[in-house]
Amino acid sequence: MLDDLGLDAAQEDYSFAFLDEQTKRMVRRAILKAVAIPGYQVPFGDREVPLPPGWGTGGIQVTASIIGRSDRLKVIDQGADDTTNAVSIRRFFKRVTGISTTESTGEATIIQSRHRIPERLLEDAQILIMQTPQPEPMRRLINSEEQARKLHAFARYGLMQVRLYEDIARFGHVAVSHDYPVRVHRRYLSSPSPIPRFDNPKLHRNRALIIFGAGRERRIHAIPPFTEVRSLDFEDYPFEVQKWEQCCALCGSDNSYLDEVLLDDKGSIQFICSDTSYCNDRRVESRRR
Amino acid sequence: MNDSIIASQFREPVHDSQATFRALLSATSRPGTIIDIPSPTTSPAPLGSALTAIALSLLDDTTPLWLDAALNTDSVTNYLRFHSGVRTVSDPREAMFGFFSCADTLIDFDRFNRGDSFYPDRSATLVVQLPSLTGGRPVSLSGPGIETETSVAPAGLPEGFWTHWNENAASYPVGIDLVLADQRSVLGLPRTTKASIS
Ligand SMILES: [Zn+2]
């Protein structure tokens, strides 16, 4: 899809990372405020961003505003580097920046991701950019943007607590498996983007800066390194992540997020790591031993 | 347009702007860490190299700028207007950015827009030129971006600055954000950073 963007090779210098300089400045200023107010969604205004609306533009805008010649970019979709969307975004940035890309989590300086946080612990020098379809956690409960803003202004998040408690009353547990709301720096209720709740604990005091970009909603929010991030829960029903009885069929990992894969038409299934870079590293490592 | 004037900003405008922004991003996301910042080929005295780089990287005709008395000269305003199109304002409440030639008058930062609880992001960012980011009285910082605590000792801050800074931090989420700069590097103080003076 991104190959349709009509890139002009002759304008190389002024289209480094594709966005024009004024758009980048606008996004950059929003990012700095987002880092200064962890979990708060900074609107980045009135300027139309010259990218087609749709999947991933929020992440692309953030990456394009941040990336420089010495960066190494990794792009993942649902944990994998080789899906169509991840490949086309990676190719897009290679073309408009000339920078090198990588599939290795450890080698990347910038990781743009959709729906997963890598299993490998991130490091100080890395920036994780998450694509976010809906940055407003209260949007599931109320339609009005003004009303949501008011609730954030007064930190009145009782509505969300009630919503989660209704699950406990009905199912005996909170049934939210993805995009499980978090409280950032004991203040703002935030959406972690549609990552599995398995990944929520990785947000807490992560060493890397994490930036969330929502393209259609034109919002950016961020979690600085070493910031307290708590998943909403209740004293008698503490937050829990998904667990599997199986290990990864390829690398044997017993603590990574697993995807269920259909093996044949008889319904045989296998569980493998959703994070392909992590799984590959482990297999290479075990072959060496 | 005159090539010699255009050439006298960043050597490579696109890349140096990006590198300056990344330095500010590192400084803001890891408060207390001193981060090197690119130098423009020239800067209009008394506006130092780091402040000039920040102006070239972040400012344009949508970001009203306030300059303190020492910086508010024709050579500075002409340079900034030519290279970034920025508009200067005399009322600090209207400014999105405030630039200080030194920290002497900084103590009064309540004059600037601190944002409100609905839009805390609309607060001003103040950038202050210091003689050095080291060699002053040490204080210990904590908050997001800092693993436990970190010690900093910027020189040239006025008496009572850190007490006043903590009042700003206490009004979180509203508050101003600060960037301290010497000639070559920056140190970020977002509103989440708290200081403890021993
Ligand atoms: Zn595996």
XYZ file of N, CA, C and O in Angstrom, chain B residues 9-192:
736
model
N 23.057 29.078 8.659
C 22.332 28.454 9.764
C 22.932 27.076 10.028
O 24.071 26.982 10.450
N 22.181 26.007 9.823
C 22.755 24.673 9.960
C 23.499 24.324 8.675
O 23.096 24.716 7.585
N 24.567 23.556 8.811
C 25.284 23.109 7.626
C 24.362 22.235 6.777
O 24.276 22.381 5.573
N 23.663 21.318 7.440
C 22.698 20.463 6.744
C 21.364 20.599 7.462
O 21.096 19.845 8.411
N 20.532 21.552 7.033
C 19.321 21.896 7.802
C 18.454 20.698 8.200
O 18.055 20.585 9.353
N 18.177 19.811 7.254
C 17.276 18.696 7.560
C 17.881 17.779 8.629
O 17.225 17.429 9.622
N 19.138 17.424 8.445
C 19.762 16.452 9.348
C 20.155 17.068 10.682
O 20.033 16.439 11.732
N 20.621 18.315 10.641
C 20.994 18.959 11.904
C 19.754 19.290 12.747
O 19.802 19.217 13.977
N 18.655 19.634 12.101
C 17.404 19.840 12.848
C 16.973 18.559 13.524
O 16.547 18.555 14.685
N 17.091 17.458 12.778
C 16.710 16.156 13.322
C 17.607 15.810 14.512
O 17.127 15.386 15.563
N 18.909 16.024 14.354
C 19.836 15.671 15.434
C 19.601 16.553 16.665
O 19.708 16.093 17.806
N 19.261 17.821 16.426
C 18.958 18.712 17.546
C 17.706 18.246 18.279
O 17.668 18.184 19.512
N 16.690 17.878 17.499
C 15.469 17.357 18.127
C 15.764 16.095 18.934
O 15.295 15.933 20.052
N 16.561 15.194 18.376
C 16.868 13.950 19.102
C 17.612 14.240 20.404
O 17.412 13.559 21.412
N 18.485 15.264 20.358
C 19.180 15.646 21.594
C 18.161 16.132 22.624
O 18.225 15.765 23.808
N 17.193 16.939 22.179
C 16.165 17.432 23.100
C 15.272 16.301 23.595
O 14.843 16.276 24.751
N 15.000 15.345 22.710
C 14.170 14.202 23.104
C 14.899 13.362 24.162
O 14.301 12.959 25.160
N 16.189 13.130 23.954
C 16.973 12.403 24.957
C 16.996 13.167 26.271
O 16.843 12.587 27.345
N 17.212 14.476 26.173
C 17.298 15.291 27.386
C 15.977 15.284 28.150
O 15.958 15.210 29.380
N 14.857 15.341 27.427
C 13.548 15.374 28.078
C 13.160 14.011 28.625
O 12.529 13.912 29.676
N 13.557 12.940 27.919
C 13.166 11.616 28.395
C 14.150 11.052 29.417
O 13.842 10.059 30.074
N 15.325 11.669 29.568
C 16.278 11.258 30.603
C 16.789 12.501 31.333
O 17.945 12.909 31.164
N 15.909 13.109 32.151
C 16.276 14.367 32.809
C 17.558 14.214 33.625
O 17.777 13.186 34.257
N 18.375 15.233 33.580
C 19.623 15.199 34.341
C 20.801 14.737 33.515
O 21.946 14.942 33.899
N 20.540 14.111 32.362
C 21.628 13.673 31.494
C 22.045 14.833 30.585
O 21.192 15.488 29.989
N 23.334 15.074 30.515
C 23.831 16.156 29.654
C 24.050 15.608 28.250
O 24.763 14.629 28.056
N 23.385 16.221 27.276
C 23.385 15.702 25.911
C 23.980 16.748 24.962
O 23.558 17.901 24.965
N 24.925 16.333 24.137
C 25.513 17.233 23.141
C 24.495 17.599 22.081
O 23.630 16.787 21.733
N 24.633 18.805 21.557
C 23.670 19.306 20.579
C 24.467 19.874 19.401
O 25.555 20.412 19.600
N 23.959 19.706 18.157
C 24.709 20.218 16.999
C 24.881 21.735 17.056
O 24.061 22.436 17.641
N 25.941 22.231 16.431
C 26.164 23.683 16.372
C 25.825 24.213 14.991
O 26.283 23.661 13.996
N 25.058 25.292 14.933
C 24.849 25.958 13.646
C 26.163 26.616 13.212
O 27.047 26.823 14.041
N 26.286 26.944 11.930
C 27.537 27.558 11.478
C 27.761 28.933 12.111
O 28.880 29.304 12.398
N 26.677 29.680 12.310
C 26.805 30.936 13.053
C 25.638 31.059 14.010
O 24.612 30.400 13.836
N 25.802 31.901 15.032
C 24.650 32.248 15.857
C 24.782 33.731 16.200
O 25.891 34.238 16.366
N 23.644 34.419 16.287
C 23.673 35.873 16.480
C 23.867 36.225 17.960
O 22.930 36.098 18.740
N 25.057 36.662 18.332
C 25.315 37.017 19.726
C 24.269 38.036 20.185
O 23.848 38.875 19.371
N 23.817 37.967 21.438
C 24.243 37.058 22.508
C 23.494 35.720 22.543
O 23.570 35.008 23.545
N 22.779 35.374 21.477
C 22.107 34.072 21.442
C 23.171 32.998 21.189
O 23.799 32.987 20.137
N 23.348 32.119 22.151
C 24.399 31.111 22.070
C 24.095 30.037 21.047
O 22.984 29.946 20.498
N 25.078 29.201 20.813
C 24.989 28.169 19.792
C 23.852 27.173 20.060
O 23.077 26.841 19.172
N 23.737 26.719 21.306
C 22.710 25.709 21.610
C 21.306 26.287 21.441
O 20.417 25.641 20.880
N 21.091 27.508 21.927
C 19.761 28.122 21.795
C 19.420 28.375 20.328
O 18.279 28.207 19.896
N 20.431 28.767 19.563
C 20.208 28.973 18.131
C 19.794 27.656 17.468
O 18.837 27.613 16.689
N 20.493 26.582 17.816
C 20.155 25.271 17.239
C 18.720 24.879 17.605
O 17.958 24.397 16.752
N 18.341 25.105 18.862
C 16.983 24.748 19.296
C 15.951 25.569 18.527
O 14.931 25.052 18.065
N 16.238 26.867 18.349
C 15.312 27.723 17.595
C 15.170 27.223 16.162
O 14.059 27.085 15.646
N 16.294 26.915 15.516
C 16.243 26.464 14.122
C 15.510 25.132 13.998
O 14.839 24.857 13.012
N 15.615 24.303 15.019
C 15.024 22.972 14.957
C 13.517 22.978 15.262
O 12.745 22.276 14.614
N 13.089 23.772 16.243
C 11.707 23.641 16.723
C 10.768 24.787 16.379
O 9.557 24.635 16.417
N 11.311 25.970 16.101
C 10.437 27.144 15.987
C 10.046 27.431 14.536
O 10.804 27.167 13.609
N 8.853 27.992 14.391
C 8.408 28.492 13.089
C 7.304 29.518 13.320
O 7.129 29.981 14.449
N 6.568 29.837 12.262
C 5.587 30.921 12.401
C 4.359 30.538 13.234
O 3.446 31.329 13.410
N 4.331 29.300 13.748
C 3.209 28.892 14.602
C 3.592 28.877 16.076
O 2.804 28.472 16.920
N 4.835 29.285 16.412
C 5.304 29.176 17.795
C 5.785 30.524 18.330
O 6.965 30.834 18.240
N 4.886 31.328 18.895
C 5.284 32.636 19.426
C 6.426 32.506 20.439
O 6.387 31.640 21.316
N 7.419 33.374 20.278
C 8.637 33.283 21.088
C 8.823 34.556 21.910
O 8.697 35.674 21.396
N 9.144 34.382 23.179
C 9.480 35.513 24.049
C 10.985 35.493 24.273
O 11.573 34.431 24.520
N 11.594 36.678 24.196
C 13.028 36.784 24.434
C 13.259 37.697 25.632
O 12.566 38.710 25.781
N 14.220 37.353 26.485
C 14.495 38.257 27.606
C 15.189 39.514 27.082
O 15.567 39.596 25.901
N 15.357 40.504 27.955
C 15.810 41.821 27.498
C 17.142 41.747 26.753
O 17.323 42.390 25.714
N 18.060 40.937 27.257
C 19.387 40.870 26.630
C 19.333 40.241 25.239
O 20.125 40.578 24.360
N 18.392 39.302 25.037
C 18.306 38.626 23.733
C 17.457 39.404 22.733
O 17.503 39.136 21.530
N 16.677 40.326 23.249
C 15.724 41.022 22.383
C 16.403 42.150 21.597
O 16.120 43.312 21.783
N 17.321 41.762 20.713
C 18.042 42.738 19.896
C 17.671 42.537 18.433
O 17.155 41.482 18.059
N 17.976 43.529 17.618
C 17.677 43.418 16.193
C 18.392 42.245 15.543
O 17.816 41.527 14.724
N 19.666 42.050 15.927
C 20.398 40.983 15.247
C 19.792 39.615 15.574
O 19.689 38.756 14.696
N 19.359 39.416 16.811
C 18.743 38.130 17.170
C 17.376 37.976 16.502
O 17.101 36.951 15.853
N 16.529 38.981 16.616
C 15.177 38.825 16.060
C 15.201 38.733 14.530
O 14.448 37.955 13.954
N 16.121 39.503 13.896
C 16.214 39.399 12.429
C 16.680 38.013 11.995
O 16.141 37.427 11.057
N 17.691 37.521 12.698
C 18.209 36.183 12.380
C 17.096 35.147 12.506
O 16.869 34.332 11.604
N 16.390 35.168 13.653
C 15.367 34.149 13.889
C 14.200 34.295 12.910
O 13.662 33.298 12.424
N 13.847 35.543 12.623
C 12.732 35.728 11.699
C 13.116 35.220 10.311
O 12.345 34.547 9.645
N 14.346 35.508 9.909
C 14.777 35.088 8.578
C 14.865 33.566 8.472
O 14.399 32.958 7.522
N 15.471 32.924 9.456
C 15.741 31.493 9.341
C 14.590 30.600 9.781
O 14.513 29.447 9.367
N 13.728 31.085 10.675
C 12.668 30.194 11.123
C 11.282 30.805 10.956
O 10.287 30.120 11.179
N 11.200 32.078 10.614
C 9.899 32.714 10.443
C 9.176 32.956 11.753
O 7.984 33.260 11.783
N 9.894 32.816 12.872
C 9.227 32.907 14.167
C 8.843 34.352 14.489
O 9.506 35.304 14.094
N 7.743 34.484 15.200
C 7.221 35.789 15.613
C 7.554 35.954 17.095
O 7.313 35.054 17.889
N 8.130 37.105 17.463
C 8.407 37.312 18.885
C 7.257 38.084 19.531
O 6.587 38.885 18.882
N 7.015 37.791 20.795
C 5.933 38.448 21.539
C 6.519 39.075 22.797
O 7.507 38.583 23.351
N 5.919 40.159 23.257
C 6.447 40.812 24.457
C 5.727 40.348 25.720
O 6.247 40.453 26.818
N 4.517 39.782 25.542
C 3.779 39.276 26.691
C 4.113 37.793 26.907
O 3.793 36.966 26.060
N 4.771 37.467 28.033
C 5.165 36.069 28.248
C 3.990 35.089 28.211
O 4.162 33.927 27.840
N 2.798 35.564 28.567
C 1.640 34.659 28.583
C 1.263 34.164 27.189
O 0.602 33.151 27.034
N 1.685 34.926 26.167
C 1.350 34.515 24.789
C 2.396 33.598 24.178
O 2.227 33.111 23.067
N 3.507 33.393 24.899
C 4.633 32.676 24.302
C 4.502 31.168 24.448
O 4.096 30.654 25.491
N 4.847 30.455 23.389
C 4.935 29.000 23.461
C 6.354 28.611 23.896
O 6.556 27.593 24.539
N 7.326 29.461 23.524
C 8.713 29.271 23.946
C 9.225 30.556 24.564
O 8.859 31.652 24.126
N 10.066 30.430 25.582
C 10.720 31.592 26.177
C 12.213 31.328 26.224
O 12.646 30.260 26.664
N 12.997 32.271 25.724
C 14.459 32.105 25.702
C 15.089 33.097 26.667
O 14.790 34.297 26.625
N 15.991 32.603 27.503
C 16.679 33.436 28.497
C 18.186 33.429 28.235
O 18.776 32.372 28.042
N 18.778 34.640 28.299
C 20.226 34.751 28.090
C 21.000 34.284 29.315
O 22.172 33.925 29.235
N 20.334 34.325 30.473
C 20.934 33.831 31.710
C 19.777 33.546 32.655
O 18.629 33.847 32.351
N 20.082 32.951 33.810
C 19.003 32.497 34.680
C 18.568 33.544 35.702
O 17.672 33.284 36.500
N 19.179 34.748 35.674
C 18.897 35.748 36.709
C 17.412 36.079 36.864
O 16.913 36.219 37.972
N 16.709 36.191 35.730
C 15.294 36.583 35.810
C 14.356 35.384 35.685
O 13.144 35.523 35.619
N 14.943 34.194 35.686
C 14.163 32.979 35.442
C 13.182 32.667 36.561
O 12.134 32.063 36.347
N 13.533 33.080 37.759
C 12.775 32.728 38.945
C 11.289 33.054 38.799
O 10.425 32.417 39.372
N 11.033 33.984 37.921
C 9.674 34.475 37.734
C 8.906 33.693 36.676
O 8.100 34.259 35.969
N 9.144 32.399 36.561
C 8.550 31.719 35.395
C 7.035 31.520 35.467
O 6.432 31.038 34.531
N 6.406 31.932 36.561
C 4.943 31.898 36.620
C 4.298 32.873 35.644
O 3.101 32.801 35.397
N 5.117 33.793 35.119
C 4.582 34.732 34.129
C 4.167 34.031 32.853
O 3.430 34.560 32.049
N 4.697 32.826 32.653
C 4.427 32.119 31.399
C 3.197 31.225 31.530
O 2.763 30.889 32.626
N 2.682 30.846 30.374
C 1.522 29.967 30.332
C 1.896 28.597 30.890
O 2.830 27.961 30.405
N 1.194 28.153 31.916
C 1.490 26.868 32.537
C 0.528 25.783 32.059
O 0.533 24.671 32.576
N -0.293 26.102 31.062
C -1.293 25.148 30.600
C -2.437 25.095 31.598
O -2.404 25.760 32.635
N -3.464 24.314 31.303
C -4.531 24.116 32.295
C -4.837 22.634 32.358
O -4.286 21.844 31.592
N -5.720 22.247 33.281
C -5.915 20.811 33.485
C -6.552 20.137 32.263
O -6.415 18.938 32.086
N -7.213 20.920 31.408
C -7.788 20.344 30.197
C -6.724 20.186 29.099
O -6.739 19.221 28.353
N -5.831 21.171 29.024
C -4.765 21.145 28.019
C -3.410 21.459 28.657
O -2.838 22.519 28.409
N -2.883 20.542 29.466
C -1.589 20.809 30.108
C -0.446 20.935 29.092
O 0.601 21.504 29.413
N -0.656 20.433 27.874
C 0.390 20.510 26.843
C 0.546 21.915 26.286
O 1.502 22.195 25.577
N -0.389 22.799 26.597
C -0.299 24.155 26.051
C 0.604 25.053 26.880
O 0.627 26.265 26.704
N 1.346 24.492 27.784
C 2.256 25.274 28.615
C 3.503 25.655 27.822
O 3.841 25.039 26.820
N 4.195 26.673 28.317
C 5.398 27.149 27.645
C 6.588 26.236 27.921
O 6.648 25.561 28.947
N 7.512 26.213 26.970
C 8.815 25.583 27.167
C 9.845 26.700 27.271
O 9.933 27.536 26.377
N 10.594 26.718 28.369
C 11.595 27.766 28.562
C 12.988 27.190 28.341
O 13.286 26.083 28.793
N 13.804 27.956 27.632
C 15.160 27.508 27.334
C 16.126 28.549 27.902
O 15.998 29.738 27.603
N 17.031 28.083 28.730
C 17.872 29.011 29.489
C 19.345 28.747 29.225
O 19.824 27.617 29.345
N 20.030 29.811 28.896
C 21.457 29.747 28.630
C 22.216 29.873 29.947
O 21.997 30.823 30.697
N 23.079 28.904 30.229
C 23.886 28.952 31.455
C 25.370 28.947 31.061
O 25.731 28.465 29.994
N 26.220 29.442 31.957
C 27.650 29.408 31.639
C 28.160 27.976 31.495
O 29.022 27.688 30.663
N 27.624 27.065 32.305
C 28.042 25.669 32.225
C 26.986 24.780 32.867
O 26.294 25.199 33.799
N 26.860 23.557 32.365
C 25.889 22.625 32.959
C 26.505 21.843 34.119
O 25.854 20.990 34.712
N 27.748 22.136 34.412
C 28.413 21.481 35.553
C 29.104 22.546 36.412
O 29.224 23.702 35.995
N 29.516 22.134 37.597
C 30.312 23.037 38.429
C 29.515 23.887 39.404
O 30.089 24.621 40.203
N 28.179 23.802 39.342
C 27.348 24.541 40.292
C 27.071 23.718 41.541
O 27.721 22.700 41.784
N 26.065 24.157 42.297
C 25.724 23.423 43.512
C 24.959 22.141 43.147
O 23.981 22.215 42.398
N 25.392 20.988 43.653
C 24.720 19.750 43.248
C 23.324 19.585 43.861
O 23.121 19.921 45.030
N 22.406 19.087 43.054
C 21.105 18.675 43.569
C 20.811 17.291 43.005
O 21.405 16.870 42.011
N 19.907 16.595 43.671
C 19.559 15.260 43.247
C 18.183 15.292 42.591
O 17.244 15.873 43.134
N 18.067 14.677 41.406
C 16.795 14.683 40.681
C 16.161 13.302 40.685
O 16.851 12.285 40.657
N 14.827 13.272 40.698
C 14.108 12.003 40.550
C 12.841 12.252 39.744
O 12.392 13.385 39.620
N 12.265 11.171 39.236
C 11.042 11.275 38.438
C 11.138 10.396 37.208
O 12.139 9.699 37.013
N 10.096 10.418 36.346
C 10.131 9.633 35.116
C 11.403 9.917 34.303
O 11.849 11.068 34.250
N 11.968 8.879 33.713
C 13.190 9.044 32.934
C 14.451 8.856 33.752
O 15.547 8.820 33.200
N 14.297 8.759 35.077
C 15.453 8.611 35.957
C 15.290 7.300 36.722
O 14.265 7.086 37.373
N 16.298 6.429 36.634
C 16.145 5.090 37.197
C 15.908 5.143 38.710
O 14.974 4.530 39.211
N 16.771 5.853 39.422
C 16.542 6.041 40.857
C 16.677 7.524 41.183
O 15.693 8.217 41.417
N 17.905 7.988 41.135
C 18.201 9.394 41.372
C 19.390 9.745 40.507
O 20.192 8.889 40.180
N 19.518 11.026 40.177
C 20.710 11.446 39.458
C 21.127 12.817 39.971
O 20.277 13.639 40.311
N 22.416 13.022 40.056
C 22.905 14.290 40.586
C 23.300 15.225 39.446
O 23.945 14.801 38.484
N 22.862 16.479 39.533
C 23.262 17.484 38.545
C 23.762 18.715 39.285
O 23.432 18.928 40.447
N 24.553 19.538 38.597
C 25.092 20.743 39.234
C 25.260 21.871 38.214
O 26.361 22.363 37.987
N 24.150 22.290 37.594
C 24.281 23.370 36.616
C 24.744 24.655 37.301
O 24.286 24.973 38.400
N 25.650 25.378 36.640
C 26.165 26.627 37.208
C 25.318 27.802 36.736
O 24.769 27.773 35.636
N 25.185 28.803 37.587
C 24.542 30.040 37.166
C 23.057 30.141 37.466
O 22.380 31.044 36.976
N 22.510 29.185 38.257
C 21.096 29.282 38.632
C 20.962 30.196 39.850
O 21.805 30.181 40.742
N 19.893 30.989 39.895
C 19.755 31.925 41.015
C 19.404 31.206 42.317
O 18.900 30.085 42.314
N 19.674 31.876 43.423
C 19.325 31.386 44.752
C 17.820 31.079 44.790
O 17.014 31.830 44.270
N 17.465 29.964 45.380
C 16.045 29.648 45.515
C 15.438 29.007 44.273
O 14.255 28.678 44.255
N 16.239 28.815 43.239
C 15.686 28.263 42.005
C 15.033 26.896 42.218
O 13.915 26.649 41.764
N 15.726 25.993 42.907
C 15.219 24.613 43.003
C 13.956 24.526 43.841
O 13.076 23.708 43.561
N 13.842 25.379 44.849
C 12.605 25.427 45.632
C 11.447 25.837 44.723
O 10.371 25.233 44.744
N 11.716 26.850 43.912
C 10.685 27.327 43.000
C 10.370 26.264 41.939
O 9.221 26.075 41.543
N 11.412 25.568 41.505
C 11.204 24.502 40.532
C 10.284 23.418 41.095
O 9.372 22.932 40.431
N 10.509 23.065 42.354
C 9.666 22.034 42.965
C 8.210 22.457 43.099
O 7.309 21.619 43.053
N 7.981 23.767 43.250
C 6.590 24.246 43.265
C 5.963 24.018 41.893
O 4.794 23.654 41.782
N 6.748 24.233 40.841
C 6.261 23.957 39.478
C 5.932 22.470 39.331
O 4.868 22.098 38.841
N 6.849 21.619 39.806
C 6.641 20.170 39.702
C 5.428 19.729 40.516
O 4.728 18.788 40.141
N 5.172 20.443 41.628
C 4.061 20.045 42.499
C 2.703 20.333 41.873
O 1.695 19.765 42.290
N 2.663 21.205 40.876
C 1.369 21.507 40.266
C 1.068 20.584 39.086
O 0.120 20.805 38.345
N 1.886 19.518 38.936
C 1.682 18.546 37.878
C 0.219 18.111 37.846
O -0.354 17.889 38.906
N -0.434 17.915 36.698
C 0.145 17.912 35.345
C 0.307 19.286 34.683
O 0.866 19.321 33.586
N -0.169 20.374 35.270
C 0.145 21.658 34.629
C 1.541 22.079 35.062
O 2.061 21.609 36.078
N 2.146 22.952 34.293
C 3.483 23.430 34.640
C 4.300 23.693 33.399
O 3.981 23.197 32.317
N 5.361 24.460 33.561
C 6.229 24.715 32.421
C 7.308 23.620 32.354
O 7.548 22.907 33.332
N 7.908 23.488 31.190
C 9.038 22.575 31.006
C 10.265 23.420 30.701
O 10.166 24.462 30.064
N 11.406 22.933 31.167
C 12.615 23.734 31.090
C 13.723 22.966 30.382
O 13.848 21.748 30.538
N 14.491 23.700 29.595
C 15.710 23.135 29.016
C 16.856 24.041 29.431
O 16.814 25.250 29.179
N 17.855 23.492 30.118
C 19.045 24.256 30.470
C 20.099 23.968 29.401
O 20.238 22.827 28.951
N 20.824 25.015 29.004
C 21.802 24.819 27.928
C 23.080 25.587 28.221
O 23.035 26.691 28.772
N 24.214 24.996 27.888
C 25.429 25.807 27.786
C 25.732 25.920 26.289
O 24.842 25.726 25.465
N 26.961 26.204 25.902
C 27.212 26.424 24.483
C 27.036 25.161 23.647
O 26.640 25.228 22.489
N 27.322 24.001 24.238
C 27.395 22.794 23.423
C 26.391 21.715 23.779
O 26.252 20.726 23.071
N 25.716 21.860 24.932
C 24.884 20.744 25.355
C 23.646 21.214 26.109
O 23.539 22.385 26.491
N 22.722 20.279 26.303
C 21.456 20.589 26.980
C 21.178 19.602 28.102
O 21.699 18.475 28.122
N 20.338 20.051 29.029
C 19.892 19.221 30.152
C 18.402 19.514 30.315
O 18.008 20.671 30.441
N 17.579 18.480 30.263
C 16.137 18.686 30.299
C 15.575 18.633 31.706
O 16.002 17.813 32.526
N 14.627 19.520 31.980
C 13.874 19.465 33.235
C 12.385 19.519 32.898
O 11.771 20.584 32.950
N 11.793 18.362 32.543
C 10.352 18.367 32.338
C 9.659 18.551 33.691
O 10.276 18.361 34.738
N 8.386 18.899 33.653
C 7.655 19.230 34.881
C 7.546 18.062 35.856
O 7.195 18.257 37.011
N 7.819 16.832 35.381
C 7.726 15.652 36.251
C 8.952 15.483 37.135
O 8.966 14.632 38.025
